[in-house]
Coordinates of C-alpha atoms in Angstrom, one line a residue:
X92 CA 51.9 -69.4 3.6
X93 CA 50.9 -72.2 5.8
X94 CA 53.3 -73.3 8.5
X95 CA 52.8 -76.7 10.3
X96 CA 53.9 -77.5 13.9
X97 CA 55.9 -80.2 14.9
X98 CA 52.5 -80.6 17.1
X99 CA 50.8 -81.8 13.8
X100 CA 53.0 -84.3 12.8
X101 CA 52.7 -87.0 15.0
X102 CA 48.6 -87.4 13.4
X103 CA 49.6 -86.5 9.9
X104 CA 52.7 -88.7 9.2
X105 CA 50.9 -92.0 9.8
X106 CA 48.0 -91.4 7.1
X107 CA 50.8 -89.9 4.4
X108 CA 53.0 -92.4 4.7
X109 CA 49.7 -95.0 5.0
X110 CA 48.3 -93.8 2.4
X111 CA 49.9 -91.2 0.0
X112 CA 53.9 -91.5 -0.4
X113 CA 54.7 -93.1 -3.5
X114 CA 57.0 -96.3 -2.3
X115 CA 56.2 -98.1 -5.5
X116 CA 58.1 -95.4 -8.1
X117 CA 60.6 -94.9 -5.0
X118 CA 61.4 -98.4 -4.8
X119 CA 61.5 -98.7 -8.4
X120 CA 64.0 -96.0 -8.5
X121 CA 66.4 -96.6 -5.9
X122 CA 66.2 -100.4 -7.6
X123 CA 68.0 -99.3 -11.1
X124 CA 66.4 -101.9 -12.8
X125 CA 68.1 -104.5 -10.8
X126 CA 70.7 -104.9 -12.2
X127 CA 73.4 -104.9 -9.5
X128 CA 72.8 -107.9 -7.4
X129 CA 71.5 -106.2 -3.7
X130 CA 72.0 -102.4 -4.9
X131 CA 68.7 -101.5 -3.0
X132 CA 69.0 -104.1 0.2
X133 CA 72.5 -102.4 0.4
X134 CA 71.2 -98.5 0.6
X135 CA 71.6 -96.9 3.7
X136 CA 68.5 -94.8 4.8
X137 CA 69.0 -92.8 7.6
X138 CA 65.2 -91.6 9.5
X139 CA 65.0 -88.5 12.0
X140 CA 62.3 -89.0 14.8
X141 CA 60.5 -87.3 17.0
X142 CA 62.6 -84.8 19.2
X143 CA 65.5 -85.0 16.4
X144 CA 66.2 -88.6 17.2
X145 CA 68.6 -89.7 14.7
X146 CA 68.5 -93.0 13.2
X147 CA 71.3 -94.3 10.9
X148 CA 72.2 -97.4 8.8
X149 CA 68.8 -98.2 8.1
X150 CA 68.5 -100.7 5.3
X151 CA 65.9 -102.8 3.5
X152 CA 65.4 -106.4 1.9
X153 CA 62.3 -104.9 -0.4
X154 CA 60.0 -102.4 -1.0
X155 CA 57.1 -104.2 1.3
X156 CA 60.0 -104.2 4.0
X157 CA 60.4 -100.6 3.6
X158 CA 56.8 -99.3 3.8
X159 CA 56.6 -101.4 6.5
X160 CA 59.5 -99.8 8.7
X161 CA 58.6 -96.5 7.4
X162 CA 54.8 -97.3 8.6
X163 CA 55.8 -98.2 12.0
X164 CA 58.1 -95.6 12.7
X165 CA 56.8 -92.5 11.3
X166 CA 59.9 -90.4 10.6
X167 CA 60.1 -86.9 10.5
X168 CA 62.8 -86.7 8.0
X169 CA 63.7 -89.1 6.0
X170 CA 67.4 -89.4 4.4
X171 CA 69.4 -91.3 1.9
X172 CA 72.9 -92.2 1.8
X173 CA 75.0 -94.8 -0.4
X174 CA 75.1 -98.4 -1.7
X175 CA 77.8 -100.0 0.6
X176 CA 79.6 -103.4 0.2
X177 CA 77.0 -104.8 2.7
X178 CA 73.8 -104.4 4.4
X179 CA 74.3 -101.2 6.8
X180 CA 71.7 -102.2 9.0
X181 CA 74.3 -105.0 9.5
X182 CA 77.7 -102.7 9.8
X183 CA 78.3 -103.7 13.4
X184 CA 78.5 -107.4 12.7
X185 CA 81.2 -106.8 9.6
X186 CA 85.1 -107.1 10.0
X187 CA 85.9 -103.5 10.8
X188 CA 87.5 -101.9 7.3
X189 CA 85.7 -103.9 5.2
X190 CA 82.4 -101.8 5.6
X191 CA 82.5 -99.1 2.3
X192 CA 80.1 -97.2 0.5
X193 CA 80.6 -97.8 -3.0
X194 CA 78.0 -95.8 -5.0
X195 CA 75.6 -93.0 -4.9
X196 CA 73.9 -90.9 -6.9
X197 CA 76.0 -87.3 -7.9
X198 CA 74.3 -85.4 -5.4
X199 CA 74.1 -81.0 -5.2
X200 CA 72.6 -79.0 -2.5
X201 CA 71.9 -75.1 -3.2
X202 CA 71.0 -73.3 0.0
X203 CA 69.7 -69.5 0.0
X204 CA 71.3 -68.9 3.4
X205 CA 74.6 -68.9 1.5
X206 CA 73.2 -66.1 -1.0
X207 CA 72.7 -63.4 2.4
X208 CA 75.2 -61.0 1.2
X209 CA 73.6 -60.8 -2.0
X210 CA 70.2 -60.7 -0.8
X211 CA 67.8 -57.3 0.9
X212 CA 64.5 -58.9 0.8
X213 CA 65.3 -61.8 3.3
X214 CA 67.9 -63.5 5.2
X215 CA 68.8 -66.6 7.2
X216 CA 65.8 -69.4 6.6
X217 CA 63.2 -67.0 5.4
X218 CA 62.6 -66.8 1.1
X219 CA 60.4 -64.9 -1.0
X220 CA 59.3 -65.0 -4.4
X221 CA 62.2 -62.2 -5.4
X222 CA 64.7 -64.1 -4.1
X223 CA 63.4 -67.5 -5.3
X224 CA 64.5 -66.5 -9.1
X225 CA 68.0 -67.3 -7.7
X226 CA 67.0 -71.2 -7.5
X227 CA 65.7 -70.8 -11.0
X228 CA 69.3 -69.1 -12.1
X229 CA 71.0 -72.5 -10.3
X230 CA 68.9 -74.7 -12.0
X231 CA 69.2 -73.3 -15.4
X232 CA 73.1 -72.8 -15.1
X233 CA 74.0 -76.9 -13.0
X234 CA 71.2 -78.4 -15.2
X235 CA 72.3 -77.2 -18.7
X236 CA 76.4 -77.9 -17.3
X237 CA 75.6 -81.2 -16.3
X238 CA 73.9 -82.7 -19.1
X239 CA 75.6 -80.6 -21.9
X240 CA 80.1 -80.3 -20.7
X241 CA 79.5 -83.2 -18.5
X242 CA 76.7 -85.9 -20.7
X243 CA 74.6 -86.8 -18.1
X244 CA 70.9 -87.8 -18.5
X245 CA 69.0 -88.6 -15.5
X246 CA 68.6 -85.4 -13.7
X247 CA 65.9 -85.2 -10.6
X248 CA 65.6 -81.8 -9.8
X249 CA 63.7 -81.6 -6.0
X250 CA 62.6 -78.7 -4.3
X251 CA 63.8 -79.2 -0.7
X252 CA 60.4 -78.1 1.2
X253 CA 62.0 -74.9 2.6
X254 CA 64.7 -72.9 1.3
X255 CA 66.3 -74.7 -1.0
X256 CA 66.8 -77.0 -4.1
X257 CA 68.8 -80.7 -4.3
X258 CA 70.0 -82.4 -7.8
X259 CA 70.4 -86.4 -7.9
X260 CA 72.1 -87.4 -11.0
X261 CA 71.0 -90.7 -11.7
X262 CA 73.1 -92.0 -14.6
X263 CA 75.1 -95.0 -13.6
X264 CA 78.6 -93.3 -14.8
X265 CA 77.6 -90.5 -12.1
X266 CA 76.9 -93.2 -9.1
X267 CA 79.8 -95.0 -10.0
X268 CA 82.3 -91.6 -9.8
X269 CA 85.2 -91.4 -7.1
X270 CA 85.2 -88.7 -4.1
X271 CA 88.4 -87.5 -6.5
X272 CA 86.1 -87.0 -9.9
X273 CA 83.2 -85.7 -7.3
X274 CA 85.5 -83.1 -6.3
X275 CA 86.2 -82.1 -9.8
X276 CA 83.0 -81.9 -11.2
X277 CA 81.9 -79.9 -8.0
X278 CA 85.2 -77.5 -8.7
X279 CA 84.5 -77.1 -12.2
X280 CA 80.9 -75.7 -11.5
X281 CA 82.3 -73.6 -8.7
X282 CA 82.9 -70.0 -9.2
X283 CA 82.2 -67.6 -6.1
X284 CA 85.0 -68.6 -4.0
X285 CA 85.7 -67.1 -0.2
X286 CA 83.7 -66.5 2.9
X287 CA 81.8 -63.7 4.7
X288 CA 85.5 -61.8 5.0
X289 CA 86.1 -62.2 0.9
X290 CA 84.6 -59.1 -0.4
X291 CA 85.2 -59.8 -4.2
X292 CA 84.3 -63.6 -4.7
X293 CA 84.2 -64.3 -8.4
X294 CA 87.5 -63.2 -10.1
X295 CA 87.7 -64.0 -14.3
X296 CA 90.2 -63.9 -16.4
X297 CA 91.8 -64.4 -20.1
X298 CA 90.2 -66.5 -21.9
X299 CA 86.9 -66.8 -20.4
X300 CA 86.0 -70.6 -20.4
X301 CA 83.1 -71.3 -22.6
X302 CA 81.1 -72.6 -19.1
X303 CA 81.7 -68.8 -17.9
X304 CA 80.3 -67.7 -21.1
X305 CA 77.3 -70.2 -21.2
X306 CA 76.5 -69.3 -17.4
X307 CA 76.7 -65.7 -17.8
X308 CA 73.7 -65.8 -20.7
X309 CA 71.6 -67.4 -17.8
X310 CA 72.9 -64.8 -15.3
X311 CA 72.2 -61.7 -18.5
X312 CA 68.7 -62.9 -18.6
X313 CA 67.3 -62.2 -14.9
X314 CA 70.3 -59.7 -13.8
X315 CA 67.9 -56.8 -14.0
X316 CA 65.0 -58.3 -12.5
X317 CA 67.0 -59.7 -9.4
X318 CA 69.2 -57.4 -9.2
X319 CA 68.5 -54.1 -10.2
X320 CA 64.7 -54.0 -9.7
X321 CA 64.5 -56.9 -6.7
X322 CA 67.0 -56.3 -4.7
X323 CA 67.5 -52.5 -5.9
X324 CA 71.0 -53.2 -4.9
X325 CA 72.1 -49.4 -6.4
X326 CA 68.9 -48.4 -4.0
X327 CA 70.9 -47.1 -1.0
X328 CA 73.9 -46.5 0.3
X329 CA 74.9 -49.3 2.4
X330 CA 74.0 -51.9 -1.0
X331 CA 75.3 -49.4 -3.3
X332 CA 79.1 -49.6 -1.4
X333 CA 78.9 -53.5 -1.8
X334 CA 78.7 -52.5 -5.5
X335 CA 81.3 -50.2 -5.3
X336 CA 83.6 -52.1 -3.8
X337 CA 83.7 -55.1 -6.4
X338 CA 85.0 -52.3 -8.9
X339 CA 88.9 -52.0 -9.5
X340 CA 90.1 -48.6 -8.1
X341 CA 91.2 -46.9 -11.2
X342 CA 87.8 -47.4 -13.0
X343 CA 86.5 -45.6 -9.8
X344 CA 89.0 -43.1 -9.8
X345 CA 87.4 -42.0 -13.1
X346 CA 84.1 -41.8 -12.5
X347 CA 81.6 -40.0 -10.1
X348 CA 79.1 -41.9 -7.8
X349 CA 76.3 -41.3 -10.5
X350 CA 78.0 -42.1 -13.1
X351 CA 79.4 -45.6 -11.6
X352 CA 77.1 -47.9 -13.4
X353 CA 78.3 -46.3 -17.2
X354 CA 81.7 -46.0 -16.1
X355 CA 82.0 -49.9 -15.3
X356 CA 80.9 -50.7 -18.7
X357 CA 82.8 -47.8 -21.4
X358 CA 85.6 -48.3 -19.4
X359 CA 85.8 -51.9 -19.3
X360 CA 85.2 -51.4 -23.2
X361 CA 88.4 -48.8 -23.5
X362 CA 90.9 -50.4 -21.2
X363 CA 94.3 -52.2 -22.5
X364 CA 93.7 -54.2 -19.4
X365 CA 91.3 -57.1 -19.5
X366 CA 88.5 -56.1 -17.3
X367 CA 85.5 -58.3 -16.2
X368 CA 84.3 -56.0 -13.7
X369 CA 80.6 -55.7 -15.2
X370 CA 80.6 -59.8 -15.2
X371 CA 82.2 -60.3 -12.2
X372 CA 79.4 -58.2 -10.2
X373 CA 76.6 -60.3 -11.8
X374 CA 78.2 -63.6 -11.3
X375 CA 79.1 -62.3 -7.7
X376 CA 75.1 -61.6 -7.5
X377 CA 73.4 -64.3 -9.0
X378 CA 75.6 -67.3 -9.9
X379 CA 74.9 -70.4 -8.1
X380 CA 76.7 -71.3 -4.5
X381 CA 76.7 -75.2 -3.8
X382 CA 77.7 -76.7 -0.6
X383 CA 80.4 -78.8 -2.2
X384 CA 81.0 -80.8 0.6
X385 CA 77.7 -82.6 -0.1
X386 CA 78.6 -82.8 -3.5
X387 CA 82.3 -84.5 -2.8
X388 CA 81.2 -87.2 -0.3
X389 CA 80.1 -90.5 -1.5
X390 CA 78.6 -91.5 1.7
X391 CA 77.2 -87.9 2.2
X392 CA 73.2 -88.2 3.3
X393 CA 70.9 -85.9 1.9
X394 CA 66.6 -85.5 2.3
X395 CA 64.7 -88.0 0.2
X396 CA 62.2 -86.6 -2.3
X397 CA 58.9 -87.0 -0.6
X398 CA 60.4 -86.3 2.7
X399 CA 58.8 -84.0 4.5
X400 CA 59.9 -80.7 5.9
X401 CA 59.3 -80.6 9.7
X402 CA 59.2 -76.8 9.9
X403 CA 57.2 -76.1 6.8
X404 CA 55.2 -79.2 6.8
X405 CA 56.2 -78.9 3.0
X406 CA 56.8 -81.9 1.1
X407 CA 59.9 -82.1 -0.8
X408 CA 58.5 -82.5 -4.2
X409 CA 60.3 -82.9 -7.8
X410 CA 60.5 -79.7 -9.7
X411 CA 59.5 -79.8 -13.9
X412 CA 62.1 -77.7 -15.6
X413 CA 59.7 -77.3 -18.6
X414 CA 58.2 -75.3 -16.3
X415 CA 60.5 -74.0 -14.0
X416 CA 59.4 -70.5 -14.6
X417 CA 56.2 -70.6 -13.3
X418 CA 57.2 -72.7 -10.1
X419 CA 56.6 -71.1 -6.6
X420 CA 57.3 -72.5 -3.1
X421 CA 54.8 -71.5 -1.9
X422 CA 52.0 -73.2 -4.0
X423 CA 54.1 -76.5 -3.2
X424 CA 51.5 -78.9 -1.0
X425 CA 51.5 -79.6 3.2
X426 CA 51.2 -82.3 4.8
X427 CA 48.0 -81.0 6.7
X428 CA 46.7 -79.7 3.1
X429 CA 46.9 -83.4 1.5
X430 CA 45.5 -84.8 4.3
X431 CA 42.5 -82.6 4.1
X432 CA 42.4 -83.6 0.9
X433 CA 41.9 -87.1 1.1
X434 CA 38.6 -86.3 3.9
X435 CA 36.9 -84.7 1.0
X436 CA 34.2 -87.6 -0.3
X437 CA 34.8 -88.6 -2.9
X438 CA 33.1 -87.8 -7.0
X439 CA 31.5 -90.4 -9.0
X440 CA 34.4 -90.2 -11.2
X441 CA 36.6 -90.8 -8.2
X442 CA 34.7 -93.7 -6.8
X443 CA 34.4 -95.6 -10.4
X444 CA 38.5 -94.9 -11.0
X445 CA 39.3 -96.3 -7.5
X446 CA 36.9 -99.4 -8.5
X447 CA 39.4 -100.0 -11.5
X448 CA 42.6 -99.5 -9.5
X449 CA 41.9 -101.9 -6.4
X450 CA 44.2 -104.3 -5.4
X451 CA 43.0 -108.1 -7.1
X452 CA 43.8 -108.9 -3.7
X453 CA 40.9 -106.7 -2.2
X454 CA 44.3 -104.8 -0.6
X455 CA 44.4 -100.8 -0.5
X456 CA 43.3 -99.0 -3.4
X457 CA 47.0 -98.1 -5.0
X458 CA 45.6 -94.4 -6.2
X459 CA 44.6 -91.9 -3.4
X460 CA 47.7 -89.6 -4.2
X461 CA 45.4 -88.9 -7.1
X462 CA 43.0 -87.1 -5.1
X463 CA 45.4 -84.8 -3.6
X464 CA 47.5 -82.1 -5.3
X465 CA 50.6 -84.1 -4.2
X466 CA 49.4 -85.7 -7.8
X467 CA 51.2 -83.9 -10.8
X468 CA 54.7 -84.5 -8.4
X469 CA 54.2 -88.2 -8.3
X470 CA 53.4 -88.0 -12.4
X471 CA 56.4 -86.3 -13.0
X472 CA 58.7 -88.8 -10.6
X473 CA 57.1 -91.5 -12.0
X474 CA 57.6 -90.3 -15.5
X475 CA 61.3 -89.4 -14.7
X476 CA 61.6 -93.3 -13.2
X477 CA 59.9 -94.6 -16.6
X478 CA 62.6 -92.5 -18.6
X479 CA 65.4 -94.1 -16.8
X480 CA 63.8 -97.4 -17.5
X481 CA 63.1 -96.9 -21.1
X482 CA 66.8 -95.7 -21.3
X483 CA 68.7 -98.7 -19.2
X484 CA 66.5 -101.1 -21.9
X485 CA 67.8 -99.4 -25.0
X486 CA 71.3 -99.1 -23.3
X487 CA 70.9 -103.4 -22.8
X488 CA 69.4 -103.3 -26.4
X489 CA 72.6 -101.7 -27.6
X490 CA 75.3 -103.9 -25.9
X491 CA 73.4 -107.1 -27.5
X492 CA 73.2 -105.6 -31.0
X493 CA 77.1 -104.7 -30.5
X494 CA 77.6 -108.5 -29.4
X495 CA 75.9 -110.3 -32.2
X496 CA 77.9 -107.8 -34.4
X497 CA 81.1 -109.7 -32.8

C-alpha cells in the first residue's frame, strides 16, 4: 500500500483541490435542491490545517465562495456539521441561545478499532483484506435496515480513507429527525452492547425480532469465511477460550473441548430452555459496532466525502453497493497517485473531450477528474446527487397532482 506523509501534503492539496475535487456535485448536494431558503449558506464546515489546527463554524454564501476558501486554505481534513438557524461563520455576533443546529443528515460511523476483540489478523488502526469483510457485513446489515424497517432512500455509503466506513442518509424526513428519534434509530440497530470488561456482548431472546433474523442471514453468509477460516478463532487456545466462554455452562458441562463446536448446536436443538448460543457467538463476531454517539448528535461533525485522509493520503471516496463485493481499500486512489495522474500528457481522445468541455468563458476545463482514477467515484456521487434530484422533482410532481385533485 502506499502511505503519504504529512510532508507531501502541503504540494499536493493545492492542485487537488485546484483542480480535481468535485465542488459542483458537492455543492449541488449539500444545496437539496434549494428548497429551504439558506440551507447551504447555513452549513457549518469545520477545516483541520496544518499541524492539527482546527477551524470551526466555517460557512459559505455559494459554491464559488467555497472553492474559493477551500483554495486558499488548503485543509487537511475537511468536516461537515449541521444547518443551524444562522450563518455559523456569524455565531459570535448572535444573541447567545438563539444559535441552534436544526438539521443534518442521519449520520453512522463504523470503526474497525472497535472490532479488536474479535479480530487476530490486525489491531488498533491497521486493516487487512480479512478483516475488511466486516465493513461489507455493516453495510449489508445498516443499508438493508435502513431503507427496508426504517423507508429511507438516499443512502451515501463512503469509505472513510482508512479504517473505516460513514453512512449519510440524505432523505429529508432523516435531516429533519430529533436527537430523541436519532437515538432510537441508533438503539434499534444496536446489538453488541458492553465494553472491553463485557465478555458476552450480544444477548437474544424470545421472540427473536424479525431485524435479528434478517441480520443474522447477512452474518450466516460470511461467518465461515471471517470467522472460522480468517480469523481461525477455534485455531488456538487463547481465541478458542473467547469461544468458550460465550457458551452457557451447562452446554459445556456436557461436552468435551473437541466436541464444543457440535455440542453448541444439538444441544441448543434439544434444550427446553431457549438457547441462542450458536447466534449469539456470530453476532458477537461479526455484527456491526457503531459509534452511536455520532449517530445521536445533530450537530455531530463528521469527514466530508472527498476529504482526504492525512495519514493514508487516501481519499474518502463513495463506495457502490452493487459492487460492494469486490471493493478493496486498498485499490481506493492517493492523493500523490491522482496527481501523477493528471502530469501524464494527455491522448488525442483526451485533448478533443477537454476541447468540448471548456468553460464558454475560456475558464478551467470542468473535466480533469476524468483523467484520474478518482473518476468512477465522482460518477457514482454524481449519479447518487442526480437520483436525489430526479426524486425531490417527482416528490414536487406529486404534491401538485394531489392539489389540483383538491
Amino acid at each position: 500500500a502506499e502511505t503519504v506523509t504529512a510532508a507531501c501534503l502541503p504540494e499536493l492539496l493545492p492542485l487537488y483541490y485546484r483542480r480535481l475535487f468535485p465542488f459542483s456535485q458537492y455543492h449541488r448536494w449539500l444545496s437539496y435542491g434549494g428548497v429551504t431558503k439558506n440551507y447551504f449558506q447555513n452549513r457549518e464546515f469545520s477545516f483541520t490545517l496544518k499541524d492539527d489546527i482546527y477551524v470551526r463554524y466555517q460557512s459559505f454564501s455559494n459554491q464559488n465562495e467555497l472553492e474559493k476558501e477551500i483554495q486558499k486554505m488548503n485543509p487537511y481534513k475537511i468536516d461537515i456539521g449541521a444547518v443551524y438557524s444562522h450563518r455559523p461563520n456569524q455565531h459570535n455576533t448572535v444573541k447567545s441561545g438563539t444559535f441552534q443546529a436544526l438539521e443534518k443528515e442521519l449520520v453512522f460511523d463504523i470503526d474497525m478499532t472497535d472490532y479488536d476483540d474479535v479480530r487476530r489478523c490486525c489491531s488498533s488502526a491497521d486493516i487487512c483484506t480479512k478483516c475488511w469483510i466486516l465493513m461489507t457485513i455493516a453495510i449489508r446489515i445498516i443499508d438493508r435496515a435502513l431503507r427496508e424497517d426504517f423507508g429511507f432512500r438516499h443512502l451515501l455509503w463512503v469509505y472513510s480513507g482508512r479504517r473505516g466506513v460513514h453512512c449519510w442518509v440524505c432523505d429529508e424526513a432523516a435531516r429533519k429527525l430529533s436527537v430523541a428519534a436519532r437515538s432510537a434509530v441508533a438503539e434499534y440497530l444496536t446489538l453488541v452492547k458492553g465494553g472491553e470488561e463485557t465478555v458476552k456482548k450480544v444477548q437474544l431472546s424470545d421472540p427473536v425480532h424479525p431485524f435479528i433474523k434478517e441480520s443474522l442471514a447477512v452474518v450466516r453468509r460470511y461467518f465461515t469465511d471471517y470467522a472460522l477460516v480468517g480469523q481461525d478463532i477455534m485455531g488456538s487456545k487463547e481465541s478458542m477460550d473467547k469461544v468458550v466462554a460465550l457458551v452457557p455452562d451447562d452446554i459445556l458441562a456436557l461436552c468435551s473441548f473437541i466436541l464444543l463446536y457440535v455440542c453448541i448446536f444439538s444441544y441448543q436443538a434439544s434444550s427446553k430452555k431457549s438457547y441462542y448460543t450458536e447466534e449469539e457467538i456470530m453476532l458477537q463476531y461479526c455484527y456491526p459496532r457503531l459509534d452511536v454517539n455520532v449517530s445521536k448528535g445533530v450537530n455531530h461533525l463528521l469527514k466530508s466525502p472527498f476529504s482526504v485522509h492525512p495519514k493514508t493520503g487516501r481519499i474518502s471516496v463513495p463506495i457502490d453497493l452493487r459492487e460492494l463485493g469486490q471493493f478493496n481499500p486498498f485499490d481506493v486512489p492517493t492523493i500523490s497517485l491522482i496527481c501523477k495522474e493528471l502530469d501524464r500528457p494527455r491522448t488525442a481522445e483526451e485533448e478533443e473531450a477537454s476541447v468540448r468541455e471548456r468553460d464558454p468563458d475560456g475558464g478551467e476545463i470542468f473535466s480533469d477528474y476524468k483523467r484520474t482514477s478518482l473518476a468512477k467515484y465522482v460518477k457514482l456521487f454524481d449519479q447518487f446527487v442526480e437520483e436525489m434530484e430526479r426524486s425531490r422533482k417527482g416528490e414536487l410532481l406529486r404534491r401538485t397532482d394531489l392539489q389540483k385533485d383538491f
